[in-house]
Amino acid sequence: MDRESFEKLKALAQQGHTKSQFRLGMQYIQQDDCGQGMRWLERASTMGDMQALFQLAIMYYDGVGTLPNLTKGVELLKEVVANNDPAFSYLIPHAHYNLGMAAFMGYGMKQDDKVAEHYWLLAGKEGDPDGSVAAQAQLGMYYTRRDTKDLKKAFYWHYFAAENGSLESKGALGVMYYRGTGTTVNKELAFKCLCEASEAGSLFAQGNLLVTIMRAVCLLGLHIVPGV
């Protein structure tokens, strides 16, 4: 943003324009002036801007521009999910995802797997693209853990997370198709998922694709000639 645009934005923010206060706060943060940034975000949040409140929650939780305050971060995230303004509904799945991570790790609230699962299910929105893809992928992993294992649910959530753009879940889906984990064996779909995730840069998928190819080579009794 050039100087003239910045000054215009600052003037609007000083006049009480809430969206401008949020934008100004983010501009200061991008300029590594987190103190000023947080002050403008605080002003915007008191005027009902949930974007500002969500950003403040993450900053307090992660200790960006301030000392870490996990409890305050969690409290602000809960305020975001309690807000009924439809203009900010898109933030709610992301806030639910972060609350789930807080409960799962026991940071800012008591550690509780069931509470984490509850928040992630809310965030995942039954696989809807408008839900949190991170939560969908997290649920896929959650249901493969020894203590919370449900492989059909794991496949369900990895499937939708992959459909919604998660490379990690696309790779996991390839492995699940290959092994018949939570679904029927489908080598063609396994190869397709692993190839797509590999081409997009997933190291997990690349490693598993290599293993899959080597197994196929061994089963066919073929020999790989270096450099050919």
Tab-separated table of C-alpha atoms in Angstrom:
chain	number	residue	atom	x	y	z
A	1	MET	CA	0.000	0.000	0.000
A	2	ASP	CA	1.443	3.388	-0.985
A	3	ARG	CA	1.742	6.253	1.497
A	4	GLU	CA	-1.237	8.203	0.177
A	5	SER	CA	-3.554	5.183	0.401
A	6	PHE	CA	-2.262	4.415	3.884
A	7	GLU	CA	-2.995	7.954	5.094
A	8	LYS	CA	-6.519	7.823	3.633
A	9	LEU	CA	-7.117	4.508	5.371
A	10	LYS	CA	-5.804	5.916	8.649
A	11	ALA	CA	-8.068	8.963	8.371
A	12	LEU	CA	-11.131	6.729	7.874
A	13	ALA	CA	-10.100	4.571	10.820
A	14	GLN	CA	-9.695	7.632	13.039
A	15	GLN	CA	-13.195	8.712	12.030
A	16	GLY	CA	-14.561	5.445	13.426
A	17	HIS	CA	-14.959	3.423	10.215
A	18	THR	CA	-14.804	-0.138	11.575
A	19	LYS	CA	-13.623	-1.934	8.436
A	20	SER	CA	-10.920	0.665	7.990
A	21	GLN	CA	-9.801	0.121	11.578
A	22	PHE	CA	-9.441	-3.585	10.884
A	23	ARG	CA	-7.577	-2.991	7.627
A	24	LEU	CA	-5.299	-0.435	9.277
A	25	GLY	CA	-4.515	-2.854	12.080
A	26	MET	CA	-3.563	-5.522	9.554
A	27	GLN	CA	-1.426	-3.039	7.637
A	28	TYR	CA	0.524	-2.211	10.790
A	29	ILE	CA	1.007	-5.921	11.493
A	30	GLN	CA	2.307	-6.472	7.960
A	31	GLN	CA	4.754	-3.651	8.635
A	32	ASP	CA	5.919	-5.462	11.811
A	33	ASP	CA	4.326	-2.879	14.102
A	34	CYS	CA	2.196	-5.374	16.009
A	35	GLY	CA	1.615	-2.995	18.927
A	36	GLN	CA	-0.155	-0.426	16.743
A	37	GLY	CA	-1.814	-3.229	14.835
A	38	MET	CA	-3.317	-4.750	17.962
A	39	ARG	CA	-4.535	-1.362	19.178
A	40	TRP	CA	-6.502	-0.843	15.944
A	41	LEU	CA	-7.794	-4.393	15.987
A	42	GLU	CA	-8.982	-3.847	19.565
A	43	ARG	CA	-10.868	-0.734	18.460
A	44	ALA	CA	-12.452	-2.578	15.544
A	45	SER	CA	-13.419	-5.541	17.708
A	46	THR	CA	-15.183	-3.308	20.254
A	47	MET	CA	-17.298	-2.076	17.331
A	48	GLY	CA	-18.336	-5.635	16.512
A	49	ASP	CA	-15.826	-6.594	13.829
A	50	MET	CA	-15.393	-10.355	14.249
A	51	GLN	CA	-12.472	-10.458	11.810
A	52	ALA	CA	-10.572	-8.243	14.213
A	53	LEU	CA	-11.621	-10.350	17.202
A	54	PHE	CA	-10.562	-13.571	15.476
A	55	GLN	CA	-7.182	-12.080	14.556
A	56	LEU	CA	-6.663	-10.899	18.130
A	57	ALA	CA	-7.544	-14.366	19.425
A	58	ILE	CA	-4.865	-15.969	17.254
A	59	MET	CA	-2.303	-13.319	18.205
A	60	TYR	CA	-2.911	-13.785	21.924
A	61	TYR	CA	-2.902	-17.572	21.582
A	62	ASP	CA	0.308	-17.702	19.542
A	63	GLY	CA	2.012	-14.780	21.278
A	64	VAL	CA	2.339	-12.661	18.138
A	65	GLY	CA	3.022	-9.032	19.032
A	66	THR	CA	2.286	-9.748	22.679
A	67	LEU	CA	3.073	-12.243	25.396
A	68	PRO	CA	1.233	-15.543	24.879
A	69	ASN	CA	-2.088	-15.623	26.695
A	70	LEU	CA	-3.688	-18.948	25.845
A	71	THR	CA	-6.694	-18.459	28.084
A	72	LYS	CA	-7.535	-15.080	26.562
A	73	GLY	CA	-7.067	-16.489	23.079
A	74	VAL	CA	-9.588	-19.242	23.832
A	75	GLU	CA	-12.033	-16.754	25.388
A	76	LEU	CA	-11.924	-14.565	22.269
A	77	LEU	CA	-12.425	-17.565	19.983
A	78	LYS	CA	-15.511	-18.482	22.005
A	79	GLU	CA	-16.818	-14.938	21.493
A	80	VAL	CA	-16.360	-15.374	17.733
A	81	VAL	CA	-18.408	-18.598	17.637
A	82	ALA	CA	-21.124	-17.033	19.812
A	83	ASN	CA	-21.619	-14.173	17.341
A	84	ASN	CA	-24.787	-14.358	15.225
A	85	ASP	CA	-23.892	-11.818	12.542
A	86	PRO	CA	-24.235	-13.684	9.201
A	87	ALA	CA	-21.588	-11.406	7.679
A	88	PHE	CA	-18.978	-13.168	9.825
A	89	SER	CA	-20.365	-16.717	9.716
A	90	TYR	CA	-17.424	-17.822	7.564
A	91	LEU	CA	-15.124	-17.338	10.572
A	92	ILE	CA	-16.997	-19.746	12.839
A	93	PRO	CA	-15.654	-23.054	11.405
A	94	HIS	CA	-12.108	-21.728	11.703
A	95	ALA	CA	-12.696	-20.643	15.291
A	96	HIS	CA	-14.204	-24.066	16.088
A	97	TYR	CA	-11.152	-25.760	14.551
A	98	ASN	CA	-8.781	-23.733	16.725
A	99	LEU	CA	-10.856	-24.411	19.834
A	100	GLY	CA	-10.658	-28.102	18.973
A	101	MET	CA	-6.871	-27.890	18.759
A	102	ALA	CA	-6.763	-26.077	22.104
A	103	ALA	CA	-8.835	-28.833	23.740
A	104	PHE	CA	-6.820	-31.594	22.065
A	105	MET	CA	-3.480	-30.137	23.188
A	106	GLY	CA	-4.745	-28.874	26.524
A	107	TYR	CA	-3.518	-25.342	25.850
A	108	GLY	CA	-5.780	-22.589	27.172
A	109	MET	CA	-8.352	-25.099	28.378
A	110	LYS	CA	-8.469	-28.535	29.973
A	111	GLN	CA	-7.247	-31.352	27.722
A	112	ASP	CA	-10.240	-33.343	26.529
A	113	ASP	CA	-10.377	-35.489	23.381
A	114	LYS	CA	-14.171	-35.514	23.335
A	115	VAL	CA	-14.375	-31.728	23.504
A	116	ALA	CA	-11.802	-31.504	20.708
A	117	GLU	CA	-13.834	-33.941	18.607
A	118	HIS	CA	-16.999	-31.923	19.275
A	119	TYR	CA	-15.415	-28.689	18.064
A	120	TRP	CA	-13.868	-30.336	14.998
A	121	LEU	CA	-17.204	-31.888	14.036
A	122	LEU	CA	-18.799	-28.453	14.226
A	123	ALA	CA	-15.956	-27.012	12.167
A	124	GLY	CA	-16.055	-29.808	9.600
A	125	LYS	CA	-19.741	-29.183	8.788
A	126	GLU	CA	-20.254	-32.770	7.572
A	127	GLY	CA	-17.685	-32.320	4.818
A	128	ASP	CA	-19.155	-29.134	3.392
A	129	PRO	CA	-16.644	-27.043	1.380
A	130	ASP	CA	-17.607	-24.072	3.576
A	131	GLY	CA	-16.384	-25.926	6.642
A	132	SER	CA	-12.843	-25.945	7.939
A	133	VAL	CA	-10.795	-28.218	5.680
A	134	ALA	CA	-8.148	-28.358	8.404
A	135	ALA	CA	-10.765	-29.742	10.822
A	136	GLN	CA	-11.937	-32.297	8.255
A	137	ALA	CA	-8.370	-33.521	7.772
A	138	GLN	CA	-7.786	-33.501	11.529
A	139	LEU	CA	-10.850	-35.695	12.053
A	140	GLY	CA	-9.491	-38.108	9.467
A	141	MET	CA	-6.319	-38.445	11.531
A	142	TYR	CA	-8.192	-38.434	14.861
A	143	TYR	CA	-10.187	-41.512	13.891
A	144	THR	CA	-7.031	-43.485	13.089
A	145	ARG	CA	-5.620	-43.058	16.611
A	146	ARG	CA	-5.569	-46.150	18.815
A	147	ASP	CA	-7.830	-44.620	21.477
A	148	THR	CA	-10.362	-43.099	19.058
A	149	LYS	CA	-10.146	-45.515	16.120
A	150	ASP	CA	-13.047	-45.673	13.678
A	151	LEU	CA	-11.621	-46.346	10.230
A	152	LYS	CA	-14.880	-45.788	8.346
A	153	LYS	CA	-15.132	-42.329	9.906
A	154	ALA	CA	-11.465	-41.728	9.134
A	155	PHE	CA	-12.076	-42.547	5.473
A	156	TYR	CA	-15.218	-40.362	5.422
A	157	TRP	CA	-13.397	-37.307	6.709
A	158	HIS	CA	-10.257	-37.790	4.625
A	159	TYR	CA	-12.464	-38.183	1.560
A	160	PHE	CA	-14.214	-34.857	2.056
A	161	ALA	CA	-11.055	-33.059	3.160
A	162	ALA	CA	-9.339	-34.298	-0.010
A	163	GLU	CA	-12.277	-33.178	-2.124
A	164	ASN	CA	-12.012	-29.764	-0.492
A	165	GLY	CA	-8.305	-29.370	-1.183
A	166	SER	CA	-6.318	-31.083	1.584
A	167	LEU	CA	-3.114	-32.590	0.167
A	168	GLU	CA	-2.497	-34.496	3.392
A	169	SER	CA	-5.902	-36.154	3.159
A	170	LYS	CA	-5.493	-36.836	-0.563
A	171	GLY	CA	-2.314	-38.765	0.234
A	172	ALA	CA	-3.960	-40.527	3.188
A	173	LEU	CA	-6.876	-41.456	0.957
A	174	GLY	CA	-4.501	-43.050	-1.525
A	175	VAL	CA	-3.019	-45.242	1.206
A	176	MET	CA	-6.485	-46.144	2.508
A	177	TYR	CA	-7.673	-47.177	-0.949
A	178	TYR	CA	-4.508	-49.208	-1.450
A	179	ARG	CA	-4.819	-51.072	1.854
A	180	GLY	CA	-8.618	-51.197	2.043
A	181	THR	CA	-8.589	-49.203	5.282
A	182	GLY	CA	-12.105	-48.014	6.101
A	183	THR	CA	-13.153	-48.788	2.520
A	184	THR	CA	-12.784	-51.489	-0.127
A	185	VAL	CA	-9.450	-51.968	-1.869
A	186	ASN	CA	-9.216	-49.928	-5.063
A	187	LYS	CA	-5.696	-49.835	-6.487
A	188	GLU	CA	-6.708	-47.590	-9.385
A	189	LEU	CA	-8.106	-44.891	-7.074
A	190	ALA	CA	-5.143	-45.363	-4.738
A	191	PHE	CA	-2.705	-44.666	-7.558
A	192	LYS	CA	-4.787	-41.699	-8.768
A	193	CYS	CA	-4.889	-40.072	-5.320
A	194	LEU	CA	-1.195	-40.646	-4.654
A	195	CYS	CA	-0.222	-39.292	-8.074
A	196	GLU	CA	-2.369	-36.157	-7.696
A	197	ALA	CA	-1.092	-35.432	-4.188
A	198	SER	CA	2.506	-36.134	-5.249
A	199	GLU	CA	2.289	-33.794	-8.210
A	200	ALA	CA	0.947	-31.105	-5.882
A	201	GLY	CA	3.965	-31.467	-3.605
A	202	SER	CA	2.919	-33.871	-0.826
A	203	LEU	CA	6.049	-35.620	0.479
A	204	PHE	CA	3.865	-38.163	2.271
A	205	ALA	CA	2.178	-39.080	-0.999
A	206	GLN	CA	5.466	-39.130	-2.899
A	207	GLY	CA	6.975	-41.585	-0.422
A	208	ASN	CA	3.947	-43.855	-0.480
A	209	LEU	CA	3.713	-43.669	-4.260
A	210	LEU	CA	7.316	-44.834	-4.526
A	211	VAL	CA	6.625	-47.733	-2.158
A	212	THR	CA	3.501	-48.647	-4.164
A	213	ILE	CA	5.425	-48.656	-7.447
A	214	MET	CA	8.267	-50.732	-5.995
A	215	ARG	CA	5.830	-53.322	-4.654
A	216	ALA	CA	4.177	-53.554	-8.067
A	217	VAL	CA	7.576	-53.976	-9.726
A	218	CYS	CA	8.513	-56.743	-7.292
A	219	LEU	CA	5.211	-58.556	-7.780
A	220	LEU	CA	5.678	-58.478	-11.555
A	221	GLY	CA	9.245	-59.673	-11.255
A	222	LEU	CA	10.565	-56.713	-13.188
A	223	HIS	CA	13.996	-55.124	-12.838
A	224	ILE	CA	14.591	-51.374	-12.805
A	225	VAL	CA	17.601	-50.384	-14.895
A	226	PRO	CA	19.264	-47.204	-13.511
A	227	GLY	CA	19.253	-44.281	-15.924
A	228	VAL	CA	16.626	-45.804	-18.238
